[in-house]
Every structure is written in structure tokens, then in C-alpha cells.
mmCIF file of C-alpha atoms in Angstrom:
data_model
loop_
_atom_site.group_PDB
_atom_site.id
_atom_site.type_symbol
_atom_site.label_atom_id
_atom_site.label_comp_id
_atom_site.label_asym_id
_atom_site.label_seq_id
_atom_site.Cartn_x
_atom_site.Cartn_y
_atom_site.Cartn_z
ATOM 1 C CA GLN A 118 -0.014 0.060 -0.010
ATOM 2 C CA SER A 119 1.812 3.034 -1.216
ATOM 3 C CA ALA A 120 0.935 6.777 -0.681
ATOM 4 C CA LEU A 121 -0.978 8.473 -3.601
ATOM 5 C CA THR A 122 1.104 10.757 -5.639
ATOM 6 C CA GLN A 123 0.549 14.543 -5.598
ATOM 7 C CA PRO A 124 2.557 17.314 -6.851
ATOM 8 C CA ALA A 125 4.469 19.133 -4.150
ATOM 9 C CA SER A 126 3.141 22.626 -5.008
ATOM 10 C CA VAL A 127 1.000 24.421 -7.375
ATOM 11 C CA SER A 128 0.258 28.170 -7.652
ATOM 12 C CA GLY A 129 -2.221 30.478 -9.251
ATOM 13 C CA SER A 130 -3.454 34.061 -9.270
ATOM 14 C CA PRO A 131 -6.731 35.356 -7.630
ATOM 15 C CA GLY A 132 -9.593 34.646 -10.040
ATOM 16 C CA GLN A 133 -7.768 31.790 -11.822
ATOM 17 C CA SER A 134 -8.530 28.085 -11.785
ATOM 18 C CA ILE A 135 -5.970 25.478 -10.619
ATOM 19 C CA THR A 136 -6.107 21.725 -10.695
ATOM 20 C CA ILE A 137 -4.284 19.403 -8.345
ATOM 21 C CA SER A 138 -3.828 15.806 -9.405
ATOM 22 C CA CYS A 139 -3.609 12.704 -7.136
ATOM 23 C CA THR A 140 -2.354 9.461 -8.828
ATOM 24 C CA GLY A 141 -2.880 6.147 -7.404
ATOM 25 C CA THR A 142 -3.123 2.585 -8.792
ATOM 26 C CA SER A 143 -5.740 0.099 -10.169
ATOM 27 C CA SER A 144 -6.000 -1.074 -6.583
ATOM 28 C CA ASP A 145 -7.280 2.240 -5.037
ATOM 29 C CA ILE A 146 -8.268 5.189 -7.052
ATOM 30 C CA GLY A 147 -8.672 3.156 -10.294
ATOM 31 C CA ILE A 148 -11.230 0.759 -8.761
ATOM 32 C CA TYR A 149 -13.182 2.752 -6.202
ATOM 33 C CA ASN A 150 -15.054 5.960 -6.489
ATOM 34 C CA LEU A 151 -14.105 6.824 -2.960
ATOM 35 C CA VAL A 152 -11.642 9.635 -3.123
ATOM 36 C CA SER A 153 -11.936 12.577 -0.789
ATOM 37 C CA TRP A 154 -9.981 15.851 -0.608
ATOM 38 C CA TYR A 155 -8.890 17.868 2.433
ATOM 39 C CA GLN A 156 -7.915 21.351 2.960
ATOM 40 C CA GLN A 157 -5.394 22.160 5.821
ATOM 41 C CA HIS A 158 -4.348 25.691 6.885
ATOM 42 C CA PRO A 159 -1.209 25.924 9.113
ATOM 43 C CA ASP A 160 -1.623 24.539 12.558
ATOM 44 C CA LYS A 161 -5.267 23.717 11.872
ATOM 45 C CA ALA A 162 -7.072 20.317 11.521
ATOM 46 C CA PRO A 163 -7.867 19.349 8.003
ATOM 47 C CA LYS A 164 -11.208 20.104 6.474
ATOM 48 C CA LEU A 165 -13.235 17.893 4.173
ATOM 49 C CA MET A 166 -13.742 19.521 0.826
ATOM 50 C CA ILE A 167 -14.942 16.842 -1.458
ATOM 51 C CA TYR A 168 -15.930 13.162 -0.892
ATOM 52 C CA GLU A 169 -16.665 10.156 -3.121
ATOM 53 C CA VAL A 170 -14.797 11.912 -6.012
ATOM 54 C CA ASN A 171 -17.083 14.735 -6.719
ATOM 55 C CA LYS A 172 -19.685 15.354 -3.916
ATOM 56 C CA TRP A 173 -19.707 18.455 -1.659
ATOM 57 C CA PRO A 174 -20.081 18.269 2.094
ATOM 58 C CA SER A 175 -22.554 20.918 3.501
ATOM 59 C CA GLY A 176 -20.971 24.349 3.735
ATOM 60 C CA VAL A 177 -18.185 23.860 1.140
ATOM 61 C CA SER A 178 -18.143 26.272 -1.737
ATOM 62 C CA ASN A 179 -18.887 24.913 -5.238
ATOM 63 C CA ARG A 180 -15.631 26.651 -6.515
ATOM 64 C CA PHE A 181 -14.113 23.343 -5.349
ATOM 65 C CA SER A 182 -14.819 20.390 -7.682
ATOM 66 C CA GLY A 183 -13.500 16.912 -7.993
ATOM 67 C CA SER A 184 -13.210 14.350 -10.808
ATOM 68 C CA LYS A 185 -11.538 11.091 -11.761
ATOM 69 C CA SER A 186 -10.020 9.410 -14.855
ATOM 70 C CA GLY A 187 -8.460 6.060 -14.629
ATOM 71 C CA ASN A 188 -6.015 6.025 -11.707
ATOM 72 C CA THR A 189 -5.935 9.754 -11.204
ATOM 73 C CA ALA A 190 -8.313 11.964 -9.316
ATOM 74 C CA SER A 191 -8.261 15.679 -9.496
ATOM 75 C CA LEU A 192 -9.226 18.704 -7.435
ATOM 76 C CA THR A 193 -10.130 21.955 -9.333
ATOM 77 C CA ILE A 194 -10.455 25.303 -7.530
ATOM 78 C CA SER A 195 -12.111 27.987 -9.628
ATOM 79 C CA GLY A 196 -12.092 31.647 -8.962
ATOM 80 C CA LEU A 197 -9.030 31.408 -6.698
ATOM 81 C CA GLN A 198 -9.093 33.438 -3.546
ATOM 82 C CA ALA A 199 -6.345 34.299 -1.057
ATOM 83 C CA GLU A 200 -7.908 32.038 1.723
ATOM 84 C CA ASP A 201 -7.699 29.049 -0.535
ATOM 85 C CA GLU A 202 -3.971 29.080 0.101
ATOM 86 C CA ALA A 203 -3.391 25.938 2.037
ATOM 87 C CA GLU A 204 -2.158 22.340 1.944
ATOM 88 C CA TYR A 205 -4.394 19.945 0.079
ATOM 89 C CA TYR A 206 -4.542 16.238 0.559
ATOM 90 C CA CYS A 207 -6.287 13.437 -1.348
ATOM 91 C CA CYS A 208 -7.305 10.205 0.308
ATOM 92 C CA SER A 209 -8.603 7.049 -1.331
ATOM 93 C CA TYR A 210 -10.156 3.915 -0.100
ATOM 94 C CA ALA A 211 -7.684 1.094 -0.949
ATOM 95 C CA GLY A 212 -9.646 -2.125 -0.329
ATOM 96 C CA SER A 213 -9.526 -4.514 2.463
ATOM 97 C CA SER A 214 -10.820 -1.735 4.868
ATOM 98 C CA THR A 215 -7.723 0.367 4.372
ATOM 99 C CA LEU A 216 -7.198 3.998 3.560
ATOM 100 C CA VAL A 217 -4.301 5.828 1.853
ATOM 101 C CA PHE A 218 -3.442 9.494 1.652
ATOM 102 C CA GLY A 219 -1.400 11.531 -0.834
ATOM 103 C CA GLY A 220 1.633 13.310 0.229
ATOM 104 C CA GLY A 221 -0.012 16.740 0.013
ATOM 105 C CA THR A 222 0.254 19.681 -2.230
ATOM 106 C CA LYS A 223 0.970 23.266 -1.271
ATOM 107 C CA LEU A 224 -1.251 25.736 -2.974
ATOM 108 C CA THR A 225 0.209 29.306 -3.254
ATOM 109 C CA VAL A 226 -2.117 32.115 -4.262
ATOM 110 C CA LEU A 227 0.227 34.623 -6.068
ATOM 111 C CA GLN B 242 -22.630 20.730 17.019
ATOM 112 C CA LEU B 243 -20.403 17.714 17.201
ATOM 113 C CA GLN B 244 -17.055 18.164 18.974
ATOM 114 C CA LEU B 245 -14.059 15.863 19.276
ATOM 115 C CA GLN B 246 -11.404 16.370 21.884
ATOM 116 C CA GLU B 247 -8.111 14.554 22.121
ATOM 117 C CA SER B 248 -6.392 14.063 25.452
ATOM 118 C CA GLY B 249 -3.365 12.194 26.741
ATOM 119 C CA PRO B 250 0.315 12.661 27.477
ATOM 120 C CA GLY B 251 2.298 14.971 25.308
ATOM 121 C CA LEU B 252 5.475 13.082 26.047
ATOM 122 C CA VAL B 253 6.187 9.481 25.758
ATOM 123 C CA LYS B 254 9.536 7.541 26.274
ATOM 124 C CA PRO B 255 10.945 5.305 23.458
ATOM 125 C CA SER B 256 9.644 1.687 23.699
ATOM 126 C CA GLU B 257 6.713 2.647 25.786
ATOM 127 C CA THR B 258 3.015 2.785 24.770
ATOM 128 C CA LEU B 259 1.351 5.934 23.456
ATOM 129 C CA SER B 260 -2.197 6.305 24.757
ATOM 130 C CA LEU B 261 -4.775 8.933 23.681
ATOM 131 C CA THR B 262 -8.529 9.398 24.243
ATOM 132 C CA CYS B 263 -11.003 11.154 21.948
ATOM 133 C CA ALA B 264 -14.062 12.430 23.797
ATOM 134 C CA VAL B 265 -17.175 13.079 21.619
ATOM 135 C CA SER B 266 -19.759 15.629 22.554
ATOM 136 C CA GLY B 267 -22.802 16.850 20.695
ATOM 137 C CA GLY B 268 -23.614 13.493 19.397
ATOM 138 C CA SER B 269 -23.610 9.761 20.084
ATOM 139 C CA ILE B 270 -20.603 7.549 19.313
ATOM 140 C CA SER B 271 -23.191 4.709 19.258
ATOM 141 C CA SER B 272 -24.808 5.747 15.975
ATOM 142 C CA SER B 273 -24.905 2.985 13.482
ATOM 143 C CA THR B 274 -24.111 5.536 10.655
ATOM 144 C CA TYR B 275 -20.636 6.755 11.625
ATOM 145 C CA TYR B 276 -17.118 5.401 12.079
ATOM 146 C CA TRP B 277 -14.442 6.870 14.328
ATOM 147 C CA GLY B 278 -10.787 6.747 14.323
ATOM 148 C CA TRP B 279 -7.280 8.330 14.412
ATOM 149 C CA ILE B 280 -4.943 10.063 11.890
ATOM 150 C CA ARG B 281 -1.506 11.348 12.614
ATOM 151 C CA GLN B 282 0.881 14.035 11.053
ATOM 152 C CA PRO B 283 4.590 14.141 11.793
ATOM 153 C CA PRO B 284 5.891 17.772 12.096
ATOM 154 C CA GLY B 285 6.110 19.427 8.596
ATOM 155 C CA LYS B 286 4.885 16.188 6.810
ATOM 156 C CA GLY B 287 1.661 14.644 5.513
ATOM 157 C CA LEU B 288 -1.297 12.913 6.866
ATOM 158 C CA GLU B 289 -1.153 9.169 7.754
ATOM 159 C CA TRP B 290 -4.363 7.189 8.550
ATOM 160 C CA ILE B 291 -3.874 5.005 11.623
ATOM 161 C CA GLY B 292 -7.180 3.200 11.966
ATOM 162 C CA THR B 293 -10.998 3.177 12.258
ATOM 163 C CA ILE B 294 -13.477 1.761 14.693
ATOM 164 C CA PHE B 295 -17.254 1.115 14.543
ATOM 165 C CA TYR B 296 -19.287 1.515 17.708
ATOM 166 C CA SER B 297 -19.791 -2.328 17.718
ATOM 167 C CA GLY B 298 -15.987 -2.572 18.170
ATOM 168 C CA SER B 299 -15.006 -3.788 14.710
ATOM 169 C CA THR B 300 -11.583 -2.175 13.707
ATOM 170 C CA TYR B 301 -9.663 -1.555 10.701
ATOM 171 C CA TYR B 302 -5.964 -0.681 10.901
ATOM 172 C CA SER B 303 -3.269 0.625 8.662
ATOM 173 C CA PRO B 304 -1.183 -2.333 7.448
ATOM 174 C CA SER B 305 2.078 -0.577 8.443
ATOM 175 C CA LEU B 306 0.951 0.067 11.888
ATOM 176 C CA LYS B 307 -1.268 -2.837 12.578
ATOM 177 C CA SER B 308 1.082 -4.928 14.790
ATOM 178 C CA ARG B 309 1.309 -2.071 17.196
ATOM 179 C CA VAL B 310 -2.155 -0.390 17.182
ATOM 180 C CA THR B 311 -5.244 -0.909 19.125
ATOM 181 C CA ILE B 312 -8.191 1.201 18.907
ATOM 182 C CA SER B 313 -11.123 0.731 21.273
ATOM 183 C CA VAL B 314 -14.502 2.318 22.042
ATOM 184 C CA ASP B 315 -16.346 2.968 25.297
ATOM 185 C CA THR B 316 -19.858 3.800 24.414
ATOM 186 C CA SER B 317 -20.818 4.446 28.047
ATOM 187 C CA LYS B 318 -18.461 7.467 28.101
ATOM 188 C CA ASN B 319 -18.968 8.341 24.503
ATOM 189 C CA GLN B 320 -15.205 8.177 23.770
ATOM 190 C CA PHE B 321 -12.721 6.028 21.884
ATOM 191 C CA SER B 322 -9.044 5.473 22.423
ATOM 192 C CA LEU B 323 -5.789 4.756 20.671
ATOM 193 C CA LYS B 324 -2.852 2.721 21.998
ATOM 194 C CA LEU B 325 0.411 2.486 20.003
ATOM 195 C CA SER B 326 3.077 0.175 21.434
ATOM 196 C CA SER B 327 6.802 0.244 21.209
ATOM 197 C CA VAL B 328 7.033 3.859 20.021
ATOM 198 C CA THR B 329 10.140 5.419 18.525
ATOM 199 C CA ALA B 330 11.025 8.963 17.553
ATOM 200 C CA ALA B 331 9.330 8.203 14.214
ATOM 201 C CA ASP B 332 6.042 8.215 16.097
ATOM 202 C CA THR B 333 6.310 11.836 17.069
ATOM 203 C CA ALA B 334 3.324 13.502 15.553
ATOM 204 C CA VAL B 335 0.168 15.556 15.899
ATOM 205 C CA TYR B 336 -2.451 12.930 16.440
ATOM 206 C CA TYR B 337 -6.081 13.702 15.296
ATOM 207 C CA CYS B 338 -9.161 11.841 16.082
ATOM 208 C CA PHE B 339 -12.091 12.010 13.449
ATOM 209 C CA ARG B 340 -15.527 10.947 12.542
ATOM 210 C CA ASP B 341 -15.849 9.199 9.239
ATOM 211 C CA MET B 342 -19.396 9.713 7.946
ATOM 212 C CA ARG B 343 -19.238 6.968 5.321
ATOM 213 C CA GLY B 344 -16.627 4.607 6.568
ATOM 214 C CA TYR B 345 -14.500 5.050 3.399
ATOM 215 C CA GLY B 346 -12.270 8.060 4.328
ATOM 216 C CA THR B 347 -14.933 10.658 4.556
ATOM 217 C CA PHE B 348 -13.591 12.532 7.711
ATOM 218 C CA ASP B 349 -16.180 15.112 8.222
ATOM 219 C CA TYR B 350 -15.294 16.133 11.864
ATOM 220 C CA TRP B 351 -11.893 16.403 13.462
ATOM 221 C CA GLY B 352 -10.440 16.984 16.729
ATOM 222 C CA GLN B 353 -7.994 19.916 17.102
ATOM 223 C CA GLY B 354 -5.092 17.510 17.275
ATOM 224 C CA THR B 355 -2.588 16.819 20.094
ATOM 225 C CA LEU B 356 1.187 16.740 19.673
ATOM 226 C CA VAL B 357 2.754 13.636 21.059
ATOM 227 C CA THR B 358 6.556 13.652 21.266
ATOM 228 C CA VAL B 359 8.518 10.463 21.784
ATOM 229 C CA SER B 360 11.792 11.228 23.617
ATOM 230 C CA SER B 361 13.719 10.076 26.638
#
């Protein structure tokens, strides 16, 4: 069970859109539509932003959207805002009642 | 509003057992809908899932930690606990408790986190 692969960093200007990828394998992302995304600001607990690939929890802005193709899931943030600057983590069900996280992506709003 | 609060020693000696408790308020841990568990984050590093428990006592652990981890639930106190044995410096991390609303990594409520340092 290996960690999912995310880019270490991405950046964008206010108002732009960015996409963060999360690559797994045919044993996790590729076979299950059970990918979630978390936003974490410094010294804070993570916050659920997307679950089951593309569903929004209550209270989360629809500027955040999720998708999946093959073994790769993606988080897109549109209309980038300063408060979106944070670390983002993907997580996938990996079978046999186990879960795996990505290594995290630092989003910088320029 | 559901709240989760971790508690336990902030310093543990190498080779000893790390013990943490997560108290749940504003909701019942005995709900048949939700799962509960622990995630950790070493300083400056990413998130690592440790394990999950259902109110009935069914547990699911990370394969890499399974031999050292025990998660238990106390429905009478509305809390659940983590024990990690034979700790080393590599177990130094912020430990978060969570509620999983689907049981598949949908962590919708988190505790604030508690830093546990392993050092002699």
C-alpha cells in the first residue's frame, strides 16, 4: 500500500483556476469512486472539501470540484481566492478496509 | 454541533506505549451511521491514517501500523481510544481523532489535534 502521488506545489493568481492531481493505482483510485480531498491551513485540523470523487459536504463552496479518470483523481479550484492558500491532501479507499493519503500539495495564491 | 477532543500525555518515552483518548460531545458515538478513528501528522509532513473503529467494536488498521495499534471504544463514556506500542522517535506527530461519515475516508469532523513527542 503506497501513498498516492500529488505534486508538491501548485500556484495561481486570484480569480484563476488550478487543478491538483492525485495519482494512485488500479487497486485504489482506479477501482473505487471513494476519493476525498482535504484542505489544511497551518496549525489547523484538515477540512473535508470533496468526498466520493465529486460530492460536496454541507457548507463547502462549489468553487471546489472533484473528478477522476483512470487511476488519477483531480481537485479543481475555480475563482481562486487568497483564503484558498493551504495544503491539500487526497485520500482514497484502498480495499480490505484500508485507506491511503497523498503526500500533500501546497497551494500558493500569488 | 459535534465536537471531538483528544487528550493524553504529550511526551512518551521510547519503547513505551502511547495512549490517547478522544471524547465526543454533541452526538452519540453509538450511531450506526458513523465510524471513528485516528490520523497522525509528523511535524512538517503529510497525513497518515492509523485506523478506524465502528461503535460495535469492529476495527480497521493501517497495514504498516497494525502490529502496534489498538483502537477501542467506550460507548458508556462516549469516547474512543488509541494505543500505539513500542514507540520510537518516528511516532512523534500531531494525532487527530476523526468521525468518518461513510466509513470510506470521509472524515467530516476532526479534533483539534494533540502533539505527542517520543523522547527520553
